[in-house]
CSV table of C-alpha atoms in Angstrom, one decimal:
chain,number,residue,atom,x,y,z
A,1,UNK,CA,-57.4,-74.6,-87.8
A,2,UNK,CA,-55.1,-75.0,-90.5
A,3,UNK,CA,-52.8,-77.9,-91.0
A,4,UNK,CA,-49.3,-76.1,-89.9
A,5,UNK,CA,-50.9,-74.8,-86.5
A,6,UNK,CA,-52.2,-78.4,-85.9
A,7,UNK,CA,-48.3,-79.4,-86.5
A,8,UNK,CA,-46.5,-77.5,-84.4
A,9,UNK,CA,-49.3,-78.1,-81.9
A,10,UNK,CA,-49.0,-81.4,-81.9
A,11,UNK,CA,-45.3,-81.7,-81.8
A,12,UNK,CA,-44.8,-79.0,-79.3
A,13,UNK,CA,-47.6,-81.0,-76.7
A,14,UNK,CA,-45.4,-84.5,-77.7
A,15,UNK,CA,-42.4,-82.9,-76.8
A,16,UNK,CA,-44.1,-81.5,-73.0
A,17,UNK,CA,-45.2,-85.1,-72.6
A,18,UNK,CA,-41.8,-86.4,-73.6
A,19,UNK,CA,-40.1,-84.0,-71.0
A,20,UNK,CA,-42.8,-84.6,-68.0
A,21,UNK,CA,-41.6,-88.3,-68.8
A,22,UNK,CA,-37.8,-88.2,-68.7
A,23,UNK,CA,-38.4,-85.9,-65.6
A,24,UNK,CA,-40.6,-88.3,-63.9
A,25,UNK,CA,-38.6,-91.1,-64.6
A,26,UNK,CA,-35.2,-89.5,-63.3
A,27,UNK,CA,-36.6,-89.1,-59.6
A,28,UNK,CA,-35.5,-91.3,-57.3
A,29,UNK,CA,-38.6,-92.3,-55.1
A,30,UNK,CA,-38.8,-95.7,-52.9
A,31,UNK,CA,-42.3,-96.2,-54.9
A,32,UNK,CA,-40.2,-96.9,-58.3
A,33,UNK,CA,-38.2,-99.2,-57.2
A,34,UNK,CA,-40.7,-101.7,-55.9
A,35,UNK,CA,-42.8,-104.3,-57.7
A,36,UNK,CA,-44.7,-102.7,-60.8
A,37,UNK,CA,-42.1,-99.7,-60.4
A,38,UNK,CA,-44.3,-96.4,-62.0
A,39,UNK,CA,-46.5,-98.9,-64.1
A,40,UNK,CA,-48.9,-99.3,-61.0
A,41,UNK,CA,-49.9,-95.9,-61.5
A,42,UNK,CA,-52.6,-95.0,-63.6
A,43,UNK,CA,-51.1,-91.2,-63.9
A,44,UNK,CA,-47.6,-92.8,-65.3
A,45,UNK,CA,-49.5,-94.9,-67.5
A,46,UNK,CA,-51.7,-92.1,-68.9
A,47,UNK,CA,-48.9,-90.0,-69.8
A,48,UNK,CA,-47.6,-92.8,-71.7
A,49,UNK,CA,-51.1,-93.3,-73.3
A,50,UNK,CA,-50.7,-89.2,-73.9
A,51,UNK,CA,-47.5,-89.1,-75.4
A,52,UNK,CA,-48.1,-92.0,-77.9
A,53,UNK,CA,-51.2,-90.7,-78.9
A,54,UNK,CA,-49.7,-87.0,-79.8
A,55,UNK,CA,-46.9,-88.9,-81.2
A,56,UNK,CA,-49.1,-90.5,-83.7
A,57,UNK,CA,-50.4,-87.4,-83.9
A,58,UNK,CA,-47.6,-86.2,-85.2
A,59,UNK,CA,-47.2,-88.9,-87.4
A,60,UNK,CA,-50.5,-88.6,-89.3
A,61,UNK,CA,-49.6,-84.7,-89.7
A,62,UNK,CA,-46.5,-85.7,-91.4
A,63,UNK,CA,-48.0,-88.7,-93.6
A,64,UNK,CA,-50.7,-86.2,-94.5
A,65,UNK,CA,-47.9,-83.5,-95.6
A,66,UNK,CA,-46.4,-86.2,-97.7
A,67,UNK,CA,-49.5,-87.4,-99.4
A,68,UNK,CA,-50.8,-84.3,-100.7
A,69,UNK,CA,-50.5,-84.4,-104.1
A,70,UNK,CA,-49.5,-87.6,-104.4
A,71,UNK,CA,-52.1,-89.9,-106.3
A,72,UNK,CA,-50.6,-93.2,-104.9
A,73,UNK,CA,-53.2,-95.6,-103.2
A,74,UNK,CA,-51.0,-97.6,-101.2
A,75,UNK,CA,-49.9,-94.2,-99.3
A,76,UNK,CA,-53.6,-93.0,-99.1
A,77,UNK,CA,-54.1,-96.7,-97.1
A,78,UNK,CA,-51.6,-95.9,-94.7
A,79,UNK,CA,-52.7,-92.7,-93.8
A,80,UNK,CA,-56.7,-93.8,-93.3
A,81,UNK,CA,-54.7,-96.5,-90.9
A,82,UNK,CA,-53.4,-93.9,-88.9
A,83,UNK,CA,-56.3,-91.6,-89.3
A,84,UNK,CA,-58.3,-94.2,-87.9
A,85,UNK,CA,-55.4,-95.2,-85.1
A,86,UNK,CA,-55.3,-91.6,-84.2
A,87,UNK,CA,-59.4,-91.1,-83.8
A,88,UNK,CA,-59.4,-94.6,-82.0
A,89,UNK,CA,-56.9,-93.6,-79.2
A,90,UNK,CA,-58.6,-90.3,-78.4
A,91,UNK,CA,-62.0,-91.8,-78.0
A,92,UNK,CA,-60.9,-95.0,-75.9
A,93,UNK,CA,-58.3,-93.9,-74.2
A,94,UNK,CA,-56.6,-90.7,-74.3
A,95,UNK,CA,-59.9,-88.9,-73.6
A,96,UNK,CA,-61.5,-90.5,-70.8
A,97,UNK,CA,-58.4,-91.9,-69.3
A,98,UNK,CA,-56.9,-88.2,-69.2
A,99,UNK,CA,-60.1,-86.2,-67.8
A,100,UNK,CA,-60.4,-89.3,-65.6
A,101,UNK,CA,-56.6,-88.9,-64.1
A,102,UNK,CA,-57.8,-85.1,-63.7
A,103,UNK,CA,-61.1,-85.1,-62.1
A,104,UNK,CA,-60.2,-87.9,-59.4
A,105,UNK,CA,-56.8,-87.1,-58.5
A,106,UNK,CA,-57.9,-83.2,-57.7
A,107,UNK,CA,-61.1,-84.2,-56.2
A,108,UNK,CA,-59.2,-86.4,-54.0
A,109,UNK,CA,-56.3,-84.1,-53.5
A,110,UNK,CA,-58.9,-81.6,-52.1
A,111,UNK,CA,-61.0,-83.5,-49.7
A,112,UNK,CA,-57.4,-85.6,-48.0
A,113,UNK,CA,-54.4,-85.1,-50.4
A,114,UNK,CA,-53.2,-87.8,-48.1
A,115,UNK,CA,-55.5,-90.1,-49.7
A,116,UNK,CA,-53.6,-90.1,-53.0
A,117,UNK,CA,-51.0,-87.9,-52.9
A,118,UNK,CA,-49.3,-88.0,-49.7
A,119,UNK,CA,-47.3,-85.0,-48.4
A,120,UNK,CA,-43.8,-86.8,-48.4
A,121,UNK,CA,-44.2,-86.8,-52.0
A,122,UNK,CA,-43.5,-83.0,-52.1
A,123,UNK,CA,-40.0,-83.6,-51.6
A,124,UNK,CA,-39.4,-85.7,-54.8
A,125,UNK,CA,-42.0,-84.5,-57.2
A,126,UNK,CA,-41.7,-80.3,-57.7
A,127,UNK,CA,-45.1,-78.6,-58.0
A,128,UNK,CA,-44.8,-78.1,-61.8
A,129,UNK,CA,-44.2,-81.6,-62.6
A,130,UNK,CA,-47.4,-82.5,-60.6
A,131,UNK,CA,-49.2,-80.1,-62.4
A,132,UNK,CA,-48.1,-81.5,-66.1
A,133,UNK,CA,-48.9,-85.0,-64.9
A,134,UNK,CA,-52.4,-83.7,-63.1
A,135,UNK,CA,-53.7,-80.7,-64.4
A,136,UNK,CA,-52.3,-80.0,-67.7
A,137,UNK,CA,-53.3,-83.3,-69.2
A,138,UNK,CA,-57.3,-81.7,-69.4
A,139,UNK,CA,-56.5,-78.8,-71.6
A,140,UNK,CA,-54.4,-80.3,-73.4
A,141,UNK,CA,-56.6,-83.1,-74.8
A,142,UNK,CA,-59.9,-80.9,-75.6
A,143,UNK,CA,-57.6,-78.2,-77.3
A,144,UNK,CA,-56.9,-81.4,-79.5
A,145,UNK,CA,-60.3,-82.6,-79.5
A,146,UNK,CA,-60.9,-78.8,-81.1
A,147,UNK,CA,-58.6,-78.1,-83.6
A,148,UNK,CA,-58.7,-81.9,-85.0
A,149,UNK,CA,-62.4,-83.8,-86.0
A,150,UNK,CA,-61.9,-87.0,-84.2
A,151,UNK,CA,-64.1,-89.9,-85.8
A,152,UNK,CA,-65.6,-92.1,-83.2
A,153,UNK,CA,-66.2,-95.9,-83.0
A,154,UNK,CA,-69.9,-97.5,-82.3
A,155,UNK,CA,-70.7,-97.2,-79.3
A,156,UNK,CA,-70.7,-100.5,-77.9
A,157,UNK,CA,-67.6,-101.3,-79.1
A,158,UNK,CA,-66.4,-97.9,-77.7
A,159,UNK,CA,-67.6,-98.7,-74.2
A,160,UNK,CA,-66.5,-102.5,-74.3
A,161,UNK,CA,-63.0,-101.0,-74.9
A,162,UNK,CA,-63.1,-98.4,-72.2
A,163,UNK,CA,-64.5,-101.2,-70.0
A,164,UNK,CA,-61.8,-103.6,-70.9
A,165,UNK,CA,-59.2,-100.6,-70.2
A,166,UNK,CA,-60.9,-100.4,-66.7
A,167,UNK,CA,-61.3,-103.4,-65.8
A,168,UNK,CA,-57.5,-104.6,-66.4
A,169,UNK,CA,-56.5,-101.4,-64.7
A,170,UNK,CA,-58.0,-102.5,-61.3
A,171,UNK,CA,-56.9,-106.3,-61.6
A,172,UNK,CA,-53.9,-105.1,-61.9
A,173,UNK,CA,-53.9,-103.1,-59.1
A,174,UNK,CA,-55.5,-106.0,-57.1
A,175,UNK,CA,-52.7,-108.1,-58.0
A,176,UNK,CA,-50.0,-105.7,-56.9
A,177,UNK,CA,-51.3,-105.9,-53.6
A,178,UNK,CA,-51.9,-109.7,-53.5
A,179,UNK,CA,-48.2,-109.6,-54.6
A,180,UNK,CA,-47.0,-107.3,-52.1
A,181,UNK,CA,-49.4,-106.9,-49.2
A,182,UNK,CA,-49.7,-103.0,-49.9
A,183,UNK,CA,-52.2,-100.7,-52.3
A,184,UNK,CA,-51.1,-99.4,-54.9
A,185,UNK,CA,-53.2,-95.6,-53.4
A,186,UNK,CA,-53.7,-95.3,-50.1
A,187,UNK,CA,-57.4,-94.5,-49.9
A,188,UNK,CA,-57.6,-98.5,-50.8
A,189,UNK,CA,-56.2,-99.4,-47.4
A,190,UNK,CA,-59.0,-97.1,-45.4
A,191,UNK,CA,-62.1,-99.4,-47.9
A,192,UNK,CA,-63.4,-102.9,-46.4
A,193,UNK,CA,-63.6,-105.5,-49.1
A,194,UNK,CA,-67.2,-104.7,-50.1
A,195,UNK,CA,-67.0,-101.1,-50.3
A,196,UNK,CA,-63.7,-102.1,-52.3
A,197,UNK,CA,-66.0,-103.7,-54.9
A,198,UNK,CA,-68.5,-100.8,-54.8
A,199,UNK,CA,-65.6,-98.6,-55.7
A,200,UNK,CA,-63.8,-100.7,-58.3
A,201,UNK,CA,-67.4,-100.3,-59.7
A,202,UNK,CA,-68.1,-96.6,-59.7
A,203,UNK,CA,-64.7,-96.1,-61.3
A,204,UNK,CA,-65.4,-98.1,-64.0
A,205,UNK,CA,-69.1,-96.4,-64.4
A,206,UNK,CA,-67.2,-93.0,-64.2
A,207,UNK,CA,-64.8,-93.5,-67.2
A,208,UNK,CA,-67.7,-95.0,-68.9
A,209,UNK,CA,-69.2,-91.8,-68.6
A,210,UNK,CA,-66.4,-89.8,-69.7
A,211,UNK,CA,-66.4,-91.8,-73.1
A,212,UNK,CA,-69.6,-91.1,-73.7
A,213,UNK,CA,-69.2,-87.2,-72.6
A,214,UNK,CA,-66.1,-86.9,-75.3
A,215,UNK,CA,-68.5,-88.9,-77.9
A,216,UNK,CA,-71.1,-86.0,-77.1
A,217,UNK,CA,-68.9,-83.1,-77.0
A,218,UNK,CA,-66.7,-84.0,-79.9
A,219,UNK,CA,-70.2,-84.6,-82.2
A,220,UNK,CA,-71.3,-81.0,-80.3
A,221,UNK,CA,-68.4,-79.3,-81.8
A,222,UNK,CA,-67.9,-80.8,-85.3
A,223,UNK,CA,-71.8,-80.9,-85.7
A,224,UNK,CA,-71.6,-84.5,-86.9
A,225,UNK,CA,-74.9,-85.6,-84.7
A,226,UNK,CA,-77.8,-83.8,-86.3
């Protein structure tokens, strides 16, 4: 795709983000204003991880723009910094986080919605909103992942990063409820301690598997893994 498409993509996916934020962010729900406020939830913190990651995006379109042409070295630097910023995020982060968000929110939300996204809810969040913090997150990142060739990192470092990720994720969580008595999601509060750690577990095996399925798919499409 050609570099003024990839542009206004970009920009226009920063902007949704940017808007599903300040929306989010402007509801008044009990959850926000208790300890961790929307930073205890890992769908707040992905759209964060989304919206800087288009916004560099955005940033290494524009650098590029202004480098063309130009034969200075220090520039050409910066740019292979962003270039390699940009490829970093989507492979650690803004990749498996987002189809992670995706995948177990809706495959929750199916079996007991009251498990992770309890009724009551429907009265502060409108269904669109839900859907650009839940569904539209998926598309958005493998449109990216095919209009732009993404250069991953080796893959243990990859995985020790996406581990890492993970495992800060759930101590934090743990230490919310330490903090105030309560879980963060309320499928946590139906789990005895050992099935707790089993879980903890498979989550972090999961997004470990969804690095390694956007390090296959993105070689699969850019034919960089003969």
């Amino acid at each position: 795709m050609a570099l003024v498409p990839c542009q206004v993509l970009h920009a226009a996916i920063l902007l949704s983000y940017c808007s599903i934020l300040c929306n989010y962010k402007a509801i008044d729900m009990p959850a926000h204003q208790t300890y961790g406020g929307s930073w205890k939830f890992l769908t707040f913190i992905d759209l964060v991880i989304q919206a800087v990651f288009f916004g560099i995006c955005v940033l290494t379109d524009l650098s590029s723009l202004l480098t063309r042409g130009n034969d200075s070295q220090e520039q050409e630097r910066q740019l292979k910094k962003l270039i390699s910023l940009r490829d970093w995020m989507m492979a650690v982060l803004a990749f498996p986080v987002g189809v992670f968000v995706v995948t177990m929110f809706w495959s929750i939300y199916i079996y007991d919605r009251e498990l992770v996204y309890p009724k009551l809810l429907d009265n502060f969040i409108p269904a669109w909103l839900n859907h650009g913090m839940h569904t539209t997150v998926l598309p958005f990142v493998l449109i990216e992942m095919r209009t732009t060739h993404h250069q991953y990192p080796s893959r243990s470092c990859g995985l020790a990063a996406v581990c890492t990720f993970a495992v800060g994720y759930i101590l934090w969580v743990c230490w919310i409820h330490h903090v105030t008595g309560v879980w963060v999601y309320p499928l946590l509060e139906h789990l005895s301690p050992g099935v707790k750690i089993i879980f903890f577990a498979a989550v972090t095996v999961v997004i470990n598997i969804f690095y390694l399925v956007g390090e296959v798919l993105n070689n699969y499409i850019w034919d960089t893994q003969k």
